mmCIF file of C-alpha atoms in Angstrom:
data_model
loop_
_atom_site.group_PDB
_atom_site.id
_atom_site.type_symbol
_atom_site.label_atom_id
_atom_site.label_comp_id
_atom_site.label_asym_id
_atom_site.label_seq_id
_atom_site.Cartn_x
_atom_site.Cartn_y
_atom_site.Cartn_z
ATOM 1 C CA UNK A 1 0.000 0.000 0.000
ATOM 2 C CA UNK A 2 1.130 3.616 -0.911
ATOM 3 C CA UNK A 3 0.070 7.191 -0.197
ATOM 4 C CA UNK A 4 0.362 9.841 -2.259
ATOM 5 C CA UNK A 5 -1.133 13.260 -1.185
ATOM 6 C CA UNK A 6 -3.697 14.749 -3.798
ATOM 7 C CA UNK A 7 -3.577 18.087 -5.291
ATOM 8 C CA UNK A 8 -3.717 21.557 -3.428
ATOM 9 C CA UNK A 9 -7.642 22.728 -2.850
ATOM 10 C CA UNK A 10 -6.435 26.184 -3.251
ATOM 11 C CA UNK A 11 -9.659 28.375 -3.443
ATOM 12 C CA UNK A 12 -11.477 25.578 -5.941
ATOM 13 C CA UNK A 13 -14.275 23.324 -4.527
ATOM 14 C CA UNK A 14 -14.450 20.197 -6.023
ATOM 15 C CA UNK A 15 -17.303 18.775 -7.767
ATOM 16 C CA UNK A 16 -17.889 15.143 -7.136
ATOM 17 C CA UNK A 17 -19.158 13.466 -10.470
ATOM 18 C CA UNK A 18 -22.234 11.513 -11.235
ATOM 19 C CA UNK A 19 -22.391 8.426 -12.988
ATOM 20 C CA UNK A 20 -23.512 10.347 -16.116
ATOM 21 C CA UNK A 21 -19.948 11.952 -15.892
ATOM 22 C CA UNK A 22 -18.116 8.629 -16.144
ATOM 23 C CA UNK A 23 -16.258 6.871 -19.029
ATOM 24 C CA UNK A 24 -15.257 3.704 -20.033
ATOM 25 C CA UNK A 25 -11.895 3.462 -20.873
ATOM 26 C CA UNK A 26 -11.397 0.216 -22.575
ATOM 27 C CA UNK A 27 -13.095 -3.238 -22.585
ATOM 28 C CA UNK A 28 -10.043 -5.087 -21.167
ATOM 29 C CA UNK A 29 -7.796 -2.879 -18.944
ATOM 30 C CA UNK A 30 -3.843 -4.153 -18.366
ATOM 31 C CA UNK A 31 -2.730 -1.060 -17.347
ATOM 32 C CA UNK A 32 -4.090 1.884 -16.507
ATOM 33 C CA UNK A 33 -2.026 5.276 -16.053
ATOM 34 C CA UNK A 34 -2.391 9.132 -15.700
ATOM 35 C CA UNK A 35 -0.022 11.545 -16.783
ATOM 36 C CA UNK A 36 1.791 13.653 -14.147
ATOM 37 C CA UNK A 37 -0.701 17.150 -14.359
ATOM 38 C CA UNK A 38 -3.972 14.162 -14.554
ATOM 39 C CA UNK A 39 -5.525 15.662 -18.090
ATOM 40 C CA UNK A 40 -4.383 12.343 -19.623
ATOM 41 C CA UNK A 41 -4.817 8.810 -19.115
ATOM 42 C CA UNK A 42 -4.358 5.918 -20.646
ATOM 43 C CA UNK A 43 -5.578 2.208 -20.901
ATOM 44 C CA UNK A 44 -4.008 -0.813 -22.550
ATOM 45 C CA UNK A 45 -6.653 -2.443 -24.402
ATOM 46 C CA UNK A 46 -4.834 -6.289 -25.346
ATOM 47 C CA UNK A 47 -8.128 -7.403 -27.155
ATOM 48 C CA UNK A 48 -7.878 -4.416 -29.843
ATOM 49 C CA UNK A 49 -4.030 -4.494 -29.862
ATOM 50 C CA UNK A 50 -4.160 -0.745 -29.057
ATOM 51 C CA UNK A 51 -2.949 1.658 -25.957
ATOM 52 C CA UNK A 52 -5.826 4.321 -25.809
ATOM 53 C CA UNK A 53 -5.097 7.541 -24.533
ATOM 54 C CA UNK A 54 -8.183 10.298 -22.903
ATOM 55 C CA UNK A 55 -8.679 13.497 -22.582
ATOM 56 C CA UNK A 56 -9.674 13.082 -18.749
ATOM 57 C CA UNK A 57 -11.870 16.216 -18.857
ATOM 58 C CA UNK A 58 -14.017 15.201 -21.758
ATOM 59 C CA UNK A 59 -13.637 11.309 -21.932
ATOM 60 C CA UNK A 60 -12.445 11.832 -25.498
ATOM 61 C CA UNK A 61 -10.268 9.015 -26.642
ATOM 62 C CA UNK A 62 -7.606 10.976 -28.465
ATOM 63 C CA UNK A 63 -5.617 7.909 -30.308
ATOM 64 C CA UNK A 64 -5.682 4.182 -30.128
ATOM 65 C CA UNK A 65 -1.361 3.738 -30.346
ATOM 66 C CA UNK A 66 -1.039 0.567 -32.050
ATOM 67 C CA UNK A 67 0.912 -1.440 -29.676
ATOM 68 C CA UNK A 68 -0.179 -4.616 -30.130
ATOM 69 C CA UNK A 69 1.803 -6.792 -27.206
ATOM 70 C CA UNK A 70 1.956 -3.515 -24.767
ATOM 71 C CA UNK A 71 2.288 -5.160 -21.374
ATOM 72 C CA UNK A 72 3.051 -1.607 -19.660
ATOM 73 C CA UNK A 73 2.744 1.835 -21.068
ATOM 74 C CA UNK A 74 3.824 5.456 -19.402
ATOM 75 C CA UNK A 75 3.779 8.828 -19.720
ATOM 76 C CA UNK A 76 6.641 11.310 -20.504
ATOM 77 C CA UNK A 77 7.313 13.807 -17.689
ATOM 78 C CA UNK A 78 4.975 16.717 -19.393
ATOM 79 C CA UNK A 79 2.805 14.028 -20.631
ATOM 80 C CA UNK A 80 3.741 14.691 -24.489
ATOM 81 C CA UNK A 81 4.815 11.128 -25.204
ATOM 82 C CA UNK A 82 3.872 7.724 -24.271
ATOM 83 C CA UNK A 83 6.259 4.949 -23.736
ATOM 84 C CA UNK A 84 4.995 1.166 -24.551
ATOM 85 C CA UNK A 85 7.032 -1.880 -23.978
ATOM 86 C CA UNK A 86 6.061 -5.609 -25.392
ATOM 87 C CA UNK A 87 7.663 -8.539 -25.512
ATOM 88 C CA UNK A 88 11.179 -8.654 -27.682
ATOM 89 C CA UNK A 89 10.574 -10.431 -30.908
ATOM 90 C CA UNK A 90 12.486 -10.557 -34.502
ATOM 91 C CA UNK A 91 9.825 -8.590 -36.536
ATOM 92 C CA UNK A 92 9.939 -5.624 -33.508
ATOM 93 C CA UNK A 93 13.780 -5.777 -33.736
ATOM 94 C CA UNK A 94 14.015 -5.747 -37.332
ATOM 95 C CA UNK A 95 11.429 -2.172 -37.431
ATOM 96 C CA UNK A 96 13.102 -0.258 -34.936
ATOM 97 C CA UNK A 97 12.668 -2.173 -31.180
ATOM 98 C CA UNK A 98 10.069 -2.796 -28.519
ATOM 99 C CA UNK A 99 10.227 -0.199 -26.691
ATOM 100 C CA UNK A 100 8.749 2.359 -28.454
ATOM 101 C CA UNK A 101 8.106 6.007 -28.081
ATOM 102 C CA UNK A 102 5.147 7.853 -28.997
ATOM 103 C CA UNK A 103 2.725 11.100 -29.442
ATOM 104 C CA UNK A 104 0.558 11.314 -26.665
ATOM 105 C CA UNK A 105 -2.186 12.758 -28.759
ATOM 106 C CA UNK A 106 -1.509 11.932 -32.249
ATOM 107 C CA UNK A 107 -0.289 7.960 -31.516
ATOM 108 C CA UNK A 108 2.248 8.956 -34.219
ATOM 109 C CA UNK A 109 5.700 6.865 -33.831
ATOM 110 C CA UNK A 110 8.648 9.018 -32.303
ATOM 111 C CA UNK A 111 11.695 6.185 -32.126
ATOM 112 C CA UNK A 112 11.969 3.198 -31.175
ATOM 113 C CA UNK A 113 14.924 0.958 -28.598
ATOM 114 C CA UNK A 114 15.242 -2.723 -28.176
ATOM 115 C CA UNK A 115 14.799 -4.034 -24.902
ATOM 116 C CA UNK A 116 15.046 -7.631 -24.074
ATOM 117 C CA UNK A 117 14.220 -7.628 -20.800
ATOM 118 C CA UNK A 118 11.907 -6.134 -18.695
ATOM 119 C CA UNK A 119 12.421 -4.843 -15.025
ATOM 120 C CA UNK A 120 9.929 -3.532 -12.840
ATOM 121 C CA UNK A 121 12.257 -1.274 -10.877
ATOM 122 C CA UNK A 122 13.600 0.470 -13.893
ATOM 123 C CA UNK A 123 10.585 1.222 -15.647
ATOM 124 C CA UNK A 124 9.609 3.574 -17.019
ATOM 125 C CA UNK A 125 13.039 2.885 -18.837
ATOM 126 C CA UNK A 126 13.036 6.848 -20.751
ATOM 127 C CA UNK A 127 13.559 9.615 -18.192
ATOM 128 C CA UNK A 128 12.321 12.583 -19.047
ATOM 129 C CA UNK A 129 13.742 16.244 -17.321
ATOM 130 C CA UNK A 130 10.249 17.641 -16.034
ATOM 131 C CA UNK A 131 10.293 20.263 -18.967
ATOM 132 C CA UNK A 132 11.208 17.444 -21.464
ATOM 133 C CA UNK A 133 14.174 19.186 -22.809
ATOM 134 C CA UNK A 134 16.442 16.283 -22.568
ATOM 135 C CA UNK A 135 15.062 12.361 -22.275
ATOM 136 C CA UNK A 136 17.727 9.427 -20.737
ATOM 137 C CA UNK A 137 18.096 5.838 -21.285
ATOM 138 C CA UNK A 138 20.276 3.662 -19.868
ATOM 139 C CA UNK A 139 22.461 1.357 -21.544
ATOM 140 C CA UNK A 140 25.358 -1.094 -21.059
ATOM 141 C CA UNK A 141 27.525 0.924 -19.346
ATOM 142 C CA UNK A 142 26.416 3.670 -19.396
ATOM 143 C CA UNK A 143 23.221 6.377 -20.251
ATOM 144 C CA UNK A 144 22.705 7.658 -23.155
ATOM 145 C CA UNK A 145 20.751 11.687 -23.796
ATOM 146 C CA UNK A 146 18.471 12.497 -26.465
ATOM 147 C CA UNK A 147 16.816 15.418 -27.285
ATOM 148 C CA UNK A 148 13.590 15.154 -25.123
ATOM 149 C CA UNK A 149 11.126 16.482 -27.454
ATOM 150 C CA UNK A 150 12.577 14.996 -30.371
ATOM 151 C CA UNK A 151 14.588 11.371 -29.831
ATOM 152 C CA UNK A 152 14.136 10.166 -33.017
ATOM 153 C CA UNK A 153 17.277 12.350 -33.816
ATOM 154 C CA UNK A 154 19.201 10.042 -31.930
ATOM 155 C CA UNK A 155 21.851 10.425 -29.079
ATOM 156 C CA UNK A 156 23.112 14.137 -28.454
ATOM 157 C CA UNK A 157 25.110 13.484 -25.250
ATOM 158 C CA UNK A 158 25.973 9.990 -23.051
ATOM 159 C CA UNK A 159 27.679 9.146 -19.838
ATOM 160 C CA UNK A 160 30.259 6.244 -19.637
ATOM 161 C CA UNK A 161 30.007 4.272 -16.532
ATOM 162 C CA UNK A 162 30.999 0.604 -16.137
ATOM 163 C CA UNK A 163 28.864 -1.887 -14.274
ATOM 164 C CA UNK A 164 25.717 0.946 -13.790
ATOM 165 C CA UNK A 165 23.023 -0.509 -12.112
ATOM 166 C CA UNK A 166 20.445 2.458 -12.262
ATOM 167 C CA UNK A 167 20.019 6.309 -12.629
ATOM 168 C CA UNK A 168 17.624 9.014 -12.140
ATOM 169 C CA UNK A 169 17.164 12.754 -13.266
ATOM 170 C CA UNK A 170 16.267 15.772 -11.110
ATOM 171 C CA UNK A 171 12.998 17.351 -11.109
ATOM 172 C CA UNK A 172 12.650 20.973 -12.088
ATOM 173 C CA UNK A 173 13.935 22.886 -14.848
ATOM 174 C CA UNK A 174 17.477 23.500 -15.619
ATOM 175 C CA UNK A 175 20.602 22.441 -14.630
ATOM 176 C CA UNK A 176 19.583 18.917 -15.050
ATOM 177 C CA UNK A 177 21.061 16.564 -12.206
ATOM 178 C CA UNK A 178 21.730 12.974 -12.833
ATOM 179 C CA UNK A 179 22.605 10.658 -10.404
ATOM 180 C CA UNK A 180 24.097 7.153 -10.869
ATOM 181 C CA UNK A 181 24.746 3.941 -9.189
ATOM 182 C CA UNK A 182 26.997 1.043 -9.580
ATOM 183 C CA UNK A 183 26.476 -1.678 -6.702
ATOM 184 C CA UNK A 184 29.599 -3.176 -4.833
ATOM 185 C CA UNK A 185 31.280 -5.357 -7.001
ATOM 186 C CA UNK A 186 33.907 -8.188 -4.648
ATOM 187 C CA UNK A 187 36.273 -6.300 -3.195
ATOM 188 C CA UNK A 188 34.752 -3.115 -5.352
ATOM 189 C CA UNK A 189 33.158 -0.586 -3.656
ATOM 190 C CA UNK A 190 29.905 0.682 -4.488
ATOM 191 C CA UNK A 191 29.706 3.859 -6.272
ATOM 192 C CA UNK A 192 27.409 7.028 -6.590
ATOM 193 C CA UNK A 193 27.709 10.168 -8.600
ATOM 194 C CA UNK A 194 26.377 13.369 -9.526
ATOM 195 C CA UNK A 195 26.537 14.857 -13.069
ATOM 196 C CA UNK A 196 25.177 18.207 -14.337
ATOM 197 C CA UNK A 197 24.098 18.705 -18.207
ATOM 198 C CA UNK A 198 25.278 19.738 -20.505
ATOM 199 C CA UNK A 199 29.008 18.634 -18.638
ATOM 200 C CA UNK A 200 29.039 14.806 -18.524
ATOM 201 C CA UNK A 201 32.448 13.899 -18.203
ATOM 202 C CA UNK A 202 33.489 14.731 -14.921
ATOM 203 C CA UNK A 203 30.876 14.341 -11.558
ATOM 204 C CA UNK A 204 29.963 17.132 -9.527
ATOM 205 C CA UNK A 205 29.945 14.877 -6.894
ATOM 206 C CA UNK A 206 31.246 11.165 -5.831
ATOM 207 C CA UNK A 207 30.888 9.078 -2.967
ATOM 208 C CA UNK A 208 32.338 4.912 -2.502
ATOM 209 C CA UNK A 209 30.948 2.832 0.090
ATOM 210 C CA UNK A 210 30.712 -0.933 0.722
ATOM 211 C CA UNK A 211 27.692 -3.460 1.937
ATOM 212 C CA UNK A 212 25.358 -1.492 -1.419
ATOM 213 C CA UNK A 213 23.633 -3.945 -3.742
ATOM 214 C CA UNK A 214 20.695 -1.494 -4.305
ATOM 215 C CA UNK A 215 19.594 2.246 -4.474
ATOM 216 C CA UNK A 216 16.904 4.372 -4.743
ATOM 217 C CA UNK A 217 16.545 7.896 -5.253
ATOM 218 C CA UNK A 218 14.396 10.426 -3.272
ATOM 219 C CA UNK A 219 14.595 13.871 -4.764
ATOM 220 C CA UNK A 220 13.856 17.161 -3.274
ATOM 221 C CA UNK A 221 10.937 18.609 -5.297
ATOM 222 C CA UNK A 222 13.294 21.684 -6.298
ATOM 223 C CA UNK A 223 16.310 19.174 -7.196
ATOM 224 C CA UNK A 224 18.299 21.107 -5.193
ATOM 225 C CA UNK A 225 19.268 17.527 -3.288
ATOM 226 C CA UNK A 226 19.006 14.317 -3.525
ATOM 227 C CA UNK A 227 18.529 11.631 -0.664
ATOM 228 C CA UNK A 228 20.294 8.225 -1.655
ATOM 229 C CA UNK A 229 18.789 5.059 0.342
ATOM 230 C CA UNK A 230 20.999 2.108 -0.245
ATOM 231 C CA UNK A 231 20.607 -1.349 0.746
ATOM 232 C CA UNK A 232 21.932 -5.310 0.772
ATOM 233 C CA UNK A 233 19.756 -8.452 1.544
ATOM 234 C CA UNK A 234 21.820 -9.489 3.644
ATOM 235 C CA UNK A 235 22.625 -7.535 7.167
ATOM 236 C CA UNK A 236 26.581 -8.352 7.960
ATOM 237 C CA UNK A 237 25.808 -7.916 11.840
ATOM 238 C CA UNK A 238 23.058 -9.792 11.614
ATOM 239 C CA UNK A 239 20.704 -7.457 13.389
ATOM 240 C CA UNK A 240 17.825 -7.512 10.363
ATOM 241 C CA UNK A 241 15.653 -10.141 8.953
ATOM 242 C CA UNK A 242 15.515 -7.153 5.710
ATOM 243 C CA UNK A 243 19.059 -7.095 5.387
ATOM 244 C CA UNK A 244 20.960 -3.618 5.795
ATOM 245 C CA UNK A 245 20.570 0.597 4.485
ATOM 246 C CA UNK A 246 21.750 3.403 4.578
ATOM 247 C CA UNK A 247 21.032 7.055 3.739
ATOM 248 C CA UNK A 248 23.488 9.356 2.018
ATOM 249 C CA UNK A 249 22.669 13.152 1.430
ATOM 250 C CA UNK A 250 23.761 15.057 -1.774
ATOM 251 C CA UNK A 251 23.332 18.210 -2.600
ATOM 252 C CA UNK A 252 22.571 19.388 -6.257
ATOM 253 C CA UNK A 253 25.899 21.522 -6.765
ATOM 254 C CA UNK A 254 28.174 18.603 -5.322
ATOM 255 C CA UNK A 255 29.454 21.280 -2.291
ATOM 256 C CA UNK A 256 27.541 19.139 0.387
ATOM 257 C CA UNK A 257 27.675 15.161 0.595
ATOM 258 C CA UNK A 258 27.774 12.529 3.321
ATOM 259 C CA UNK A 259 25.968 10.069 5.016
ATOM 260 C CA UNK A 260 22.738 11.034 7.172
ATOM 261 C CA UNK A 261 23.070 10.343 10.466
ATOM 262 C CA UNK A 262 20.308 7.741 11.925
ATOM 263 C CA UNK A 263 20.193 7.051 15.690
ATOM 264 C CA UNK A 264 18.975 3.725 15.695
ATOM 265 C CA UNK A 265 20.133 0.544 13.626
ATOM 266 C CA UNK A 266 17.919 -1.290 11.144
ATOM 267 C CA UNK A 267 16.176 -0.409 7.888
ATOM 268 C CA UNK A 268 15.454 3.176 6.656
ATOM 269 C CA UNK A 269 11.661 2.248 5.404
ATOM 270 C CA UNK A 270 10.484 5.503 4.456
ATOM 271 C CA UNK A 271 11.739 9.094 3.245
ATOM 272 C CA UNK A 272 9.656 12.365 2.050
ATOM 273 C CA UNK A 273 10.766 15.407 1.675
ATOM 274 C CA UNK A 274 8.607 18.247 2.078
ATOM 275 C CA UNK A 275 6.943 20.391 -0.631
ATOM 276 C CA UNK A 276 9.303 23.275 0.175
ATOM 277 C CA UNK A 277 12.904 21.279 -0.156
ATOM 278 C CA UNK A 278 14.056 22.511 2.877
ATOM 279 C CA UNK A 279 13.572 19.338 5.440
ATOM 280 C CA UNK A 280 12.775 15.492 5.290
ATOM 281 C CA UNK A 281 11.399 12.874 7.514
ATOM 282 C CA UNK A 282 13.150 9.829 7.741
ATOM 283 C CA UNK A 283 11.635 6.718 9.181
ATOM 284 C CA UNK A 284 14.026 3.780 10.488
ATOM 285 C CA UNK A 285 15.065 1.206 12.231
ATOM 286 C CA UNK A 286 13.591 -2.062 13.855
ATOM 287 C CA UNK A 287 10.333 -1.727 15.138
ATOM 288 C CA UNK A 288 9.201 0.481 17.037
ATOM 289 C CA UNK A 289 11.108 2.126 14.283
ATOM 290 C CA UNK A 290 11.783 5.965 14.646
ATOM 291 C CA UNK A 291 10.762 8.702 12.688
ATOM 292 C CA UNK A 292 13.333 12.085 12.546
ATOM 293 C CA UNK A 293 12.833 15.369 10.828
ATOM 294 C CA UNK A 294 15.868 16.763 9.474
ATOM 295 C CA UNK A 295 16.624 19.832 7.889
ATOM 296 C CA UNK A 296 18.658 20.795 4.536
ATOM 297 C CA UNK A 297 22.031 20.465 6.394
ATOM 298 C CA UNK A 298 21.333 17.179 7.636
ATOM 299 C CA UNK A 299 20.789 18.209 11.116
ATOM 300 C CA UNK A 300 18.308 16.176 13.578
ATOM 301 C CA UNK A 301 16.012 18.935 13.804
ATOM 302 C CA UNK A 302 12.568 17.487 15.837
ATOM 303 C CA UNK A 303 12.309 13.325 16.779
ATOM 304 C CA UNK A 304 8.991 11.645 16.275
ATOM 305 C CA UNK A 305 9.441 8.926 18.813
ATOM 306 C CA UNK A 306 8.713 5.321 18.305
ATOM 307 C CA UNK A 307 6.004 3.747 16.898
ATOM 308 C CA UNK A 308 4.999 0.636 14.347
ATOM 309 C CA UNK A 309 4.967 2.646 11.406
ATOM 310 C CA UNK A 310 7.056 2.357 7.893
ATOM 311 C CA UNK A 311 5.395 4.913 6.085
ATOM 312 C CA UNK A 312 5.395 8.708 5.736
ATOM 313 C CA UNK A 313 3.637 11.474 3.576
ATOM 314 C CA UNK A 314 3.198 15.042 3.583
ATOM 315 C CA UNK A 315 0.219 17.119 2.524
ATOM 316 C CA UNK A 316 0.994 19.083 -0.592
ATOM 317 C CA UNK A 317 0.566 22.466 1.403
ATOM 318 C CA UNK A 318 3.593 20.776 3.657
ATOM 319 C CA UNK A 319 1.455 22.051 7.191
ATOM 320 C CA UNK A 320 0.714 18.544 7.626
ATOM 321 C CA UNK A 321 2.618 14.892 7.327
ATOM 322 C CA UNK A 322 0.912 11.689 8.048
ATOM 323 C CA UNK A 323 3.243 8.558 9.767
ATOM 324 C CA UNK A 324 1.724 5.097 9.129
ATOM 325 C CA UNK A 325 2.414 1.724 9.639
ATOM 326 C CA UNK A 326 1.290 -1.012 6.329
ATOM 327 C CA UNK A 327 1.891 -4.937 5.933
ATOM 328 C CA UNK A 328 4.319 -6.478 8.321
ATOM 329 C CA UNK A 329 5.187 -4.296 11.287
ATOM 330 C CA UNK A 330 5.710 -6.548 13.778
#
């Protein structure tokens, strides 16, 4: 179970809609998905072959896409494009890939990748920067940058990094932030860096640490930061069933970076910023796990107590935050 906080009232009063108001969006429903400012959605219809995409405000199916294996399907950042992927086979190869790109209200083809396999925690696998300028996708070793609202002219930029395991881009406008992981390796050290485009060849930012086989990235909603949560399955101490994490703090213009300081051991199971940037709430540890608000500097500013909770969200006016507890918090 997730939460995620719903749009600011502001001064509007909101309607609730009658049944006369509804829509169908498709006969057989796979997927269904809204883009990021909700005045598109879009349903993945496997009997017609097609991804159908709505004008949420009318019910006006804008284009069918004709993706006939679509097994997933997303919206670009702005919502201008629509990403399907289907299953890899020779004919998709031969005409341009499987995972293919296209206009969110046209349907009309953009470009088009091969992608053999599909993961779950890398989708959606094209990043766009929130303004759609520039678009990302990883490859072998590396990432590669396309014009956003045009990637059928192929690459314009790429960054070169050996054994990358994941990436993500900041939200906002420009400078565009990406930041990169490659899991511990042996005797390797795990790595994480921070690069600003247009200048890709050197990091803004760089920190090595061992006992990282995963990451996840929790941006501030300016991009001025990014929180870093990495983990192993395995805890070396032995203290956690859910293996071991850690928290490490960046700051957009690679002048402040370290590891956040957590005053009790076990997992870090939630983090949210707030809708200003300026502070976070943390939740960790075994349970009763703890729950810490910190501000920009990293500095234990107010402590929650102790509770059975894993979860935490702020209301989009940031005067509230909820802590929860969901599943297995025993």
């Amino acid at each position: 179970t997730s939460l995620r906080a719903g749009p600011t009232p502001g001064d509007r009063k909101y309607v609730w809609p009658t049944v006369a108001d509804s829509f169908a969006l498709s006969q057989a429903r796979m997927d269904v998905e809204y883009s990021t400012d909700g005045e598109l959605a879009l349903a993945i219809d496997s009997d017609k072959g097609v991804v159908n995409v709505y004008d949420t405000s009318s019910g006006k199916n804008l284009c069918a896409i004709p993706a006939k294996g679509a097994t997933v399907a997303a919206f670009s950042a702005a919502g201008s494009f629509v990403q399907t992927w289907e299953k890899l086979t020779d004919e998709l190869h031969a005409s341009g890939g499987n995972l293919r790109i296209w206009n969110a209200k046209t349907g009309e083809y953009s470009a088009g990748f091969s992608q053999a396999k599909f993961s779950k925690d890398s989708w959606p696998y094209v990043k766009w920067s929130s303004d759609e300028v520039i678009a990302c996708l990883q490859i072998t070793n590396g990432i590669h940058m396309y014009n956003g609202k045009d990637i059928g002219k192929g690459v314009i930029s790429k960054i070169v990094q050996e054994k990358l395991k994941s990436f993500s881009i900041s939200p906002g406008s420009a400078p565009y932030r990406i930041a990169i992981f490659v899991p511990e390796i042996k005797d390797q050290p795990a790595i994480m860096k921070l690069f600003s485009y247009p200048n890709l060849s050197e990091p803004v930012a760089s920190k090595k640490m061992f006992r990282a086989s995963d990451a996840e990235f929790f941006w501030s909603p300016t991009g001025s930061a990014v929180l870093i949560r990495t983990s192993t399955d395995v805890d070396a101490s032995g203290g956690s069933y859910y293996g071991e994490s850690k928290l490490t703090f960046i700051s957009s213009d690679g002048k402040s970076e370290g590891t956040v300081a957590l005053s009790k051991d076990g997992p870090v199971h939630d983090i949210a910023w707030s809708p200003s940037g300026k502070e976070f709430v943390v939740v960790y540890g075994v349970m009763p796990a703890k729950a810490t608000l910190f501000d920009f500097k990293c500095n234990a500013v107010f402590d929650y107590g102790t509770g059975s909770r894993n979860t935490v969200s702020w209301a989009p006016h940031g005067r509230f935050m909820l802590l929860g507890g969901f599943g297995n918090i025993s």
